[in-house]
Short mmCIF file of C-alpha atoms and ligand atoms in Angstrom, two decimals:
data_model
loop_
_atom_site.label_atom_id
_atom_site.label_comp_id
_atom_site.label_asym_id
_atom_site.label_seq_id
_atom_site.Cartn_x
_atom_site.Cartn_y
_atom_site.Cartn_z
CA MET A 345 135.85 1.52 -218.84
CA LEU A 346 134.35 4.61 -217.21
CA LYS A 347 130.91 3.52 -218.52
CA ARG A 348 131.39 0.06 -216.97
CA ILE A 349 132.42 1.52 -213.58
CA SER A 350 129.45 3.90 -213.58
CA THR A 351 127.10 0.99 -214.39
CA LEU A 352 128.53 -1.04 -211.48
CA VAL A 353 128.16 1.94 -209.12
CA LEU A 354 124.54 2.42 -210.23
CA MET A 355 123.76 -1.30 -209.70
CA GLY A 356 125.38 -1.20 -206.26
CA ALA A 357 123.28 1.83 -205.26
CA LEU A 358 120.13 0.16 -206.57
CA ALA A 359 120.82 -3.05 -204.61
CA ALA A 360 121.47 -1.07 -201.42
CA THR A 361 118.21 0.86 -201.86
CA MET A 362 116.19 -2.30 -202.45
CA SER A 363 117.58 -4.13 -199.38
CA ALA A 364 116.92 -1.10 -197.13
CA CYS A 365 113.33 -0.46 -198.16
CA GLY A 366 111.74 -3.79 -197.23
CA GLY A 367 114.38 -5.43 -195.12
CA GLY A 368 114.10 -8.19 -197.68
CA GLY A 369 116.91 -10.40 -198.90
CA GLY A 370 119.75 -11.79 -196.83
CA SER A 371 119.58 -15.17 -195.17
CA THR A 372 119.68 -15.22 -191.39
CA GLY A 373 119.92 -18.92 -190.84
CA ALA A 374 117.52 -18.55 -187.94
CA THR A 375 114.49 -17.77 -190.01
CA THR A 376 112.50 -19.09 -192.93
CA GLY A 377 110.19 -17.20 -195.19
CA ASP A 378 109.92 -15.27 -198.42
CA SER A 379 113.39 -13.93 -199.25
CA GLY A 380 111.53 -11.02 -200.77
CA GLY A 381 114.45 -8.97 -201.94
CA GLY A 382 113.40 -5.42 -201.17
CA SER A 383 109.71 -5.60 -202.13
CA ASP A 384 107.58 -2.76 -200.75
CA LYS A 385 105.65 -5.26 -198.60
CA LEU A 386 105.58 -4.85 -194.85
CA VAL A 387 108.27 -7.21 -193.53
CA MET A 388 107.59 -8.93 -190.17
CA GLY A 389 110.12 -10.92 -188.19
CA PHE A 390 108.24 -13.49 -186.10
CA SER A 391 109.89 -15.57 -183.36
CA GLN A 392 107.69 -18.51 -182.35
CA VAL A 393 108.11 -20.49 -179.09
CA GLY A 394 108.38 -23.87 -180.81
CA ALA A 395 106.03 -26.70 -181.83
CA GLU A 396 105.35 -28.21 -178.38
CA SER A 397 101.58 -28.58 -178.57
CA GLY A 398 98.53 -28.69 -180.78
CA TRP A 399 97.84 -25.15 -179.70
CA ARG A 400 101.25 -23.96 -180.91
CA THR A 401 100.87 -25.66 -184.28
CA ALA A 402 97.50 -23.99 -184.77
CA ASN A 403 98.94 -20.64 -183.70
CA THR A 404 101.79 -20.94 -186.22
CA LYS A 405 99.32 -21.77 -189.00
CA SER A 406 97.17 -18.78 -188.06
CA VAL A 407 100.16 -16.41 -188.20
CA GLN A 408 101.50 -17.81 -191.49
CA ASP A 409 98.12 -17.91 -193.24
CA SER A 410 97.24 -14.41 -192.02
CA ALA A 411 100.56 -12.99 -193.23
CA LYS A 412 99.86 -14.40 -196.71
CA ASN A 413 96.30 -13.03 -196.70
CA ALA A 414 97.50 -9.62 -195.49
CA GLY A 415 100.33 -9.36 -198.03
CA VAL A 416 102.91 -9.29 -195.23
CA GLU A 417 106.37 -10.75 -195.90
CA LEU A 418 106.95 -13.09 -192.92
CA LYS A 419 110.37 -14.12 -191.68
CA PHE A 420 109.52 -16.99 -189.31
CA SER A 421 111.76 -18.52 -186.65
CA ASP A 422 111.01 -21.60 -184.47
CA ALA A 423 112.95 -21.34 -181.18
CA GLN A 424 112.39 -24.95 -180.06
CA GLN A 425 111.28 -23.56 -176.68
CA LYS A 426 114.70 -21.96 -176.00
CA GLN A 427 114.91 -18.30 -174.99
CA GLU A 428 118.43 -17.95 -176.40
CA ASN A 429 117.13 -18.93 -179.84
CA GLN A 430 114.42 -16.27 -179.64
CA ILE A 431 116.98 -13.63 -178.66
CA LYS A 432 119.20 -14.70 -181.60
CA ALA A 433 116.23 -14.51 -183.99
CA ILE A 434 115.23 -11.04 -182.77
CA ARG A 435 118.83 -9.83 -183.27
CA SER A 436 118.76 -11.32 -186.75
CA PHE A 437 115.53 -9.46 -187.55
CA ILE A 438 117.13 -6.23 -186.32
CA GLN A 439 120.14 -6.78 -188.63
CA GLN A 440 117.76 -7.37 -191.54
CA LYS A 441 116.00 -4.10 -190.72
CA VAL A 442 112.53 -5.67 -190.74
CA ASP A 443 109.62 -3.25 -190.38
CA VAL A 444 108.16 -4.89 -187.27
CA ILE A 445 109.06 -7.71 -184.87
CA ALA A 446 106.43 -9.96 -183.25
CA PHE A 447 107.11 -12.80 -180.84
CA SER A 448 105.62 -15.07 -178.20
CA PRO A 449 108.15 -14.97 -175.30
CA VAL A 450 108.76 -18.53 -174.10
CA VAL A 451 109.32 -17.21 -170.56
CA GLU A 452 108.40 -13.89 -168.90
CA SER A 453 111.85 -12.64 -167.88
CA GLY A 454 115.16 -11.71 -169.54
CA TRP A 455 114.01 -9.66 -172.54
CA ASP A 456 114.92 -6.06 -171.67
CA THR A 457 118.36 -6.03 -173.34
CA VAL A 458 117.25 -7.34 -176.73
CA LEU A 459 114.05 -5.29 -176.70
CA LYS A 460 116.13 -2.16 -176.02
CA GLU A 461 118.26 -3.09 -179.06
CA ALA A 462 115.09 -3.21 -181.19
CA GLN A 463 113.98 0.13 -179.72
CA THR A 464 117.38 1.69 -180.55
CA ALA A 465 117.03 0.35 -184.09
CA LYS A 466 113.57 1.99 -184.20
CA ILE A 467 111.87 -1.34 -184.97
CA PRO A 468 108.48 -1.66 -183.19
CA VAL A 469 107.81 -4.88 -181.27
CA ILE A 470 104.45 -6.63 -180.76
CA LEU A 471 104.02 -9.27 -178.04
CA THR A 472 101.65 -12.03 -179.11
CA ASP A 473 100.24 -14.92 -177.03
CA ARG A 474 102.54 -14.58 -174.00
CA ALA A 475 103.73 -11.53 -172.02
CA VAL A 476 107.05 -10.35 -170.61
CA ASP A 477 107.49 -9.13 -167.02
CA SER A 478 109.56 -6.03 -167.90
CA PRO A 479 108.32 -2.92 -166.05
CA ASP A 480 109.29 -0.85 -169.11
CA THR A 481 106.16 -1.11 -171.26
CA SER A 482 107.70 1.28 -173.80
CA LEU A 483 109.71 -1.71 -175.06
CA TYR A 484 106.71 -3.05 -176.98
CA LYS A 485 103.77 -1.41 -178.74
CA THR A 486 101.06 -3.84 -177.64
CA PHE A 487 100.40 -7.30 -176.15
CA LEU A 488 97.83 -9.43 -178.00
CA GLY A 489 96.81 -12.56 -176.11
CA SER A 490 94.59 -14.29 -173.58
CA ASP A 491 94.07 -13.40 -169.94
CA PHE A 492 95.70 -16.48 -168.39
CA VAL A 493 94.73 -15.58 -164.82
CA GLU A 494 91.11 -15.51 -165.94
CA GLU A 495 91.56 -18.92 -167.59
CA GLY A 496 92.88 -20.36 -164.30
CA LYS A 497 89.96 -18.81 -162.41
CA LYS A 498 87.43 -20.34 -164.81
CA ALA A 499 89.02 -23.76 -164.25
CA GLY A 500 88.91 -23.28 -160.47
CA GLN A 501 85.32 -22.04 -160.50
CA TRP A 502 84.12 -25.14 -162.36
CA LEU A 503 85.75 -27.30 -159.67
CA VAL A 504 84.23 -25.30 -156.79
CA ASP A 505 80.79 -25.58 -158.41
CA GLN A 506 81.17 -29.34 -159.08
CA TYR A 507 82.19 -30.15 -155.51
CA LYS A 508 80.00 -27.65 -153.62
CA ASP A 509 78.25 -30.46 -151.71
CA GLU A 510 81.41 -32.53 -151.11
CA LYS A 511 82.15 -32.91 -147.39
CA GLY A 512 85.57 -34.58 -147.52
CA ASP A 513 88.89 -33.41 -148.96
CA VAL A 514 89.26 -32.97 -152.73
CA ASN A 515 92.81 -34.00 -153.65
CA ILE A 516 94.11 -32.18 -156.72
CA VAL A 517 97.26 -32.77 -158.79
CA GLU A 518 98.40 -30.01 -161.17
CA LEU A 519 100.40 -30.27 -164.39
CA GLN A 520 101.94 -26.84 -164.87
CA GLY A 521 103.01 -25.37 -168.21
CA THR A 522 106.56 -24.37 -169.09
CA THR A 523 108.39 -23.12 -165.98
CA GLY A 524 108.62 -19.33 -165.97
CA SER A 525 106.11 -18.84 -168.77
CA ALA A 526 103.24 -16.38 -168.41
CA PRO A 527 100.52 -19.01 -168.99
CA ALA A 528 101.99 -21.33 -166.37
CA ASN A 529 102.45 -18.59 -163.76
CA ASP A 530 99.07 -16.97 -164.33
CA ARG A 531 96.91 -20.08 -164.76
CA LYS A 532 98.35 -21.48 -161.52
CA ALA A 533 97.67 -18.17 -159.72
CA GLY A 534 94.11 -17.82 -161.03
CA PHE A 535 93.22 -21.42 -160.14
CA ALA A 536 94.69 -21.14 -156.63
CA ASP A 537 92.91 -17.84 -156.05
CA VAL A 538 89.52 -19.44 -156.61
CA ILE A 539 89.96 -22.78 -154.79
CA LYS A 540 91.39 -21.10 -151.68
CA ALA A 541 87.75 -20.28 -150.85
CA ASP A 542 87.40 -23.77 -149.30
CA PRO A 543 90.19 -25.67 -147.45
CA LYS A 544 88.77 -29.01 -148.64
CA PHE A 545 90.49 -28.31 -151.99
CA LYS A 546 94.05 -29.56 -151.55
CA VAL A 547 96.72 -29.38 -154.26
CA VAL A 548 98.71 -32.44 -153.18
CA ALA A 549 101.21 -32.26 -156.07
CA SER A 550 102.11 -29.64 -158.70
CA GLN A 551 104.88 -29.97 -161.30
CA THR A 552 105.70 -28.81 -164.82
CA GLY A 553 104.86 -30.98 -167.79
CA ASP A 554 106.30 -28.32 -170.13
CA PHE A 555 103.04 -28.17 -172.12
CA THR A 556 103.87 -31.46 -173.88
CA ARG A 557 101.93 -34.75 -174.03
CA ALA A 558 105.01 -36.88 -173.33
CA LYS A 559 106.04 -34.95 -170.23
CA GLY A 560 102.44 -34.78 -169.04
CA LYS A 561 102.22 -38.57 -169.16
CA GLU A 562 105.59 -39.00 -167.39
CA VAL A 563 104.72 -36.62 -164.53
CA MET A 564 101.22 -38.05 -164.12
CA GLU A 565 102.72 -41.54 -163.78
CA ALA A 566 104.85 -40.19 -160.93
CA PHE A 567 101.84 -38.49 -159.33
CA LEU A 568 99.90 -41.78 -159.44
CA LYS A 569 102.77 -43.67 -157.81
CA SER A 570 103.14 -41.17 -154.95
CA ASN A 571 99.48 -40.26 -154.33
CA ALA A 572 97.01 -43.08 -153.62
CA ASP A 573 93.93 -40.88 -153.61
CA ILE A 574 93.79 -38.36 -156.47
CA ASP A 575 90.34 -36.89 -157.18
CA VAL A 576 91.16 -34.20 -159.76
CA LEU A 577 93.81 -33.29 -162.35
CA PHE A 578 94.20 -29.65 -163.40
CA ALA A 579 96.42 -29.53 -166.51
CA HIS A 580 97.49 -26.14 -167.90
CA ASN A 581 96.90 -27.39 -171.45
CA ASP A 582 95.06 -30.14 -173.34
CA ASP A 583 98.26 -31.84 -174.48
CA MET A 584 99.49 -32.54 -170.95
CA GLY A 585 95.97 -33.67 -170.04
CA LEU A 586 95.96 -36.11 -172.96
CA GLY A 587 99.31 -37.50 -171.87
CA ALA A 588 97.98 -37.85 -168.33
CA ILE A 589 94.97 -39.80 -169.63
CA GLU A 590 97.37 -42.42 -170.99
CA ALA A 591 99.02 -42.64 -167.55
CA ILE A 592 95.68 -42.88 -165.73
CA GLU A 593 94.46 -45.67 -168.02
CA GLY A 594 97.84 -47.38 -167.65
CA ALA A 595 97.25 -47.39 -163.88
CA GLY A 596 93.90 -49.13 -164.40
CA LYS A 597 91.81 -46.05 -163.52
CA VAL A 598 89.08 -44.37 -165.57
CA PRO A 599 89.88 -40.78 -166.65
CA GLY A 600 86.89 -38.44 -166.29
CA LYS A 601 85.36 -40.73 -163.64
CA ASP A 602 87.95 -41.97 -161.09
CA ILE A 603 89.94 -38.78 -161.69
CA LYS A 604 88.14 -35.69 -162.96
CA ILE A 605 90.20 -33.71 -165.50
CA ILE A 606 90.17 -29.98 -166.27
CA THR A 607 92.37 -28.59 -169.05
CA ILE A 608 92.91 -25.35 -171.00
CA ASP A 609 93.15 -24.72 -174.77
CA ALA A 610 90.24 -26.58 -176.48
CA VAL A 611 92.26 -27.98 -179.40
CA LYS A 612 90.54 -30.69 -181.43
CA ASP A 613 92.12 -33.68 -179.62
CA GLY A 614 91.19 -32.18 -176.27
CA MET A 615 87.63 -31.49 -177.38
CA GLN A 616 87.34 -35.09 -178.63
CA ALA A 617 88.46 -36.40 -175.23
CA LEU A 618 85.92 -34.07 -173.59
CA ALA A 619 83.16 -35.34 -175.88
CA ASP A 620 84.23 -38.91 -174.99
CA GLY A 621 84.04 -38.13 -171.26
CA LYS A 622 87.77 -38.58 -170.56
CA ILE A 623 88.16 -34.85 -169.83
CA ASN A 624 85.40 -33.12 -167.84
CA TYR A 625 85.84 -29.42 -168.62
CA ILE A 626 87.97 -27.30 -170.97
CA VAL A 627 88.68 -23.59 -170.77
CA GLU A 628 89.29 -22.22 -174.28
CA CYS A 629 92.50 -20.38 -175.16
CA SER A 630 92.34 -19.31 -178.79
CA PRO A 631 95.50 -19.67 -180.94
CA LEU A 632 93.85 -17.87 -183.86
CA LEU A 633 95.72 -14.61 -183.28
CA GLY A 634 97.01 -14.17 -186.84
CA PRO A 635 94.42 -11.79 -188.31
CA GLN A 636 94.51 -9.40 -185.33
CA LEU A 637 98.34 -9.55 -185.31
CA MET A 638 98.60 -8.47 -188.96
CA ASP A 639 96.08 -5.68 -188.42
CA LEU A 640 98.00 -4.41 -185.38
CA ALA A 641 101.32 -4.66 -187.27
CA LYS A 642 100.06 -2.50 -190.13
CA LYS A 643 98.74 0.11 -187.71
CA VAL A 644 101.98 0.14 -185.69
CA VAL A 645 104.18 0.47 -188.79
CA ALA A 646 101.92 3.27 -190.07
CA GLY A 647 102.57 5.08 -186.78
CA GLU A 648 99.00 4.75 -185.55
CA THR A 649 98.34 4.44 -181.81
CA VAL A 650 97.12 0.99 -180.76
CA GLU A 651 95.83 -0.28 -177.42
CA GLN A 652 98.63 -1.39 -175.09
CA ARG A 653 96.67 -4.61 -174.32
CA VAL A 654 94.39 -6.56 -176.69
CA VAL A 655 92.66 -9.49 -174.93
CA THR A 656 91.45 -12.37 -177.09
CA GLN A 657 87.85 -13.48 -176.62
CA GLU A 658 87.31 -17.09 -175.52
CA THR A 659 84.83 -19.36 -173.77
CA THR A 660 84.55 -22.69 -171.89
CA PHE A 661 83.25 -26.14 -172.83
CA THR A 662 81.34 -28.88 -170.99
CA GLN A 663 80.98 -32.37 -172.51
CA GLU A 664 77.67 -31.53 -174.19
CA GLN A 665 79.02 -28.25 -175.59
CA ALA A 666 82.09 -30.07 -176.96
CA LYS A 667 79.88 -32.60 -178.78
CA GLU A 668 78.04 -29.71 -180.45
CA ALA A 669 81.16 -27.65 -181.25
CA LEU A 670 83.53 -30.38 -182.48
CA SER A 671 82.50 -30.42 -186.14
CA SER A 672 83.04 -26.67 -186.56
CA ARG A 673 86.33 -26.31 -184.69
CA GLN A 674 89.07 -24.58 -186.75
CA TYR A 675 91.93 -26.09 -184.67
C1 LIG B 381 98.77 -20.09 -174.31
C2 LIG B 381 99.98 -20.74 -174.95
C3 LIG B 381 100.23 -22.07 -174.35
C4 LIG B 381 99.11 -23.08 -174.62
C5 LIG B 381 99.90 -24.34 -174.74
O1 LIG B 381 98.48 -18.88 -174.93
O2 LIG B 381 101.13 -19.92 -174.76
O3 LIG B 381 101.41 -22.61 -174.95
O4 LIG B 381 98.15 -23.15 -173.61
C6 LIG B 381 101.06 -23.86 -175.58
O5 LIG B 381 99.21 -25.41 -175.35
O6 LIG B 381 102.09 -24.77 -175.60
#
């Protein structure tokens, strides 16, 4: 009997040790991924915004493929664009004692409490893709993502250059990204900052399309009904621009000609529309953050100092450049 009890005690101790070392094992309900079971792999809890756009799908693939290539055990959670689901997932990662937490915050505000819980649990956090507006930058180790203000400025500058000889008003409608999100706030600000140079540029309507094709089409239909003379559409992502194209064609107008269209992302469908002349200019926003994320995670877990801000490199595309680039696009 004694032998049996001692064996059980030993097995219990072994199981406890295994679950502590890699944060493996245990189902959280909110996440998917390799159950692991205490391997010595680095364990990352990743909370993704959702699957709202082509960009997001490509970003998810980049993170998942990079985790596999880097030998990182990934616990992945899709929040369906709801902040409360991201907060639940982060709490679940804390309970599982993962080695590092990474997430793309769906909106900028409301993260301090849960990030403080991660800090108390001594689990480092990496922001990827989108930022938070907390003044306490000790709550995360680094922010890897694009400069959205710069993206908005590039979109505005193209418009200013295209219409430099225009004498009359240039009526612009704007499809904003998800309300409260960093890309929506910053792209809007960057664009407005550039076009304010000339009062002929008038934003006659601006509303969220939530980064989705369906909502972009719905809002553009409303814009077309309430504005007789639209010259330009600025859409914060390709997907809303593609939805708007359907609305513009449904109204008997020619996208890219009757209404010039500027979008941001440069996903394959957007680049195809640009090559076809239905979109006029795209500012790239790369979703391929996976490799850099895994590299940063390993450094952070090893206690190395990393830059507080890592800006992804990206470019812009005209119609001709899209025709050349299409065949080699990764997303
Ligand atoms: C930008 C990213 C945005 C994309 C959209 O980094 O957060 O969210 O521009 C996506 O396509 O939905």
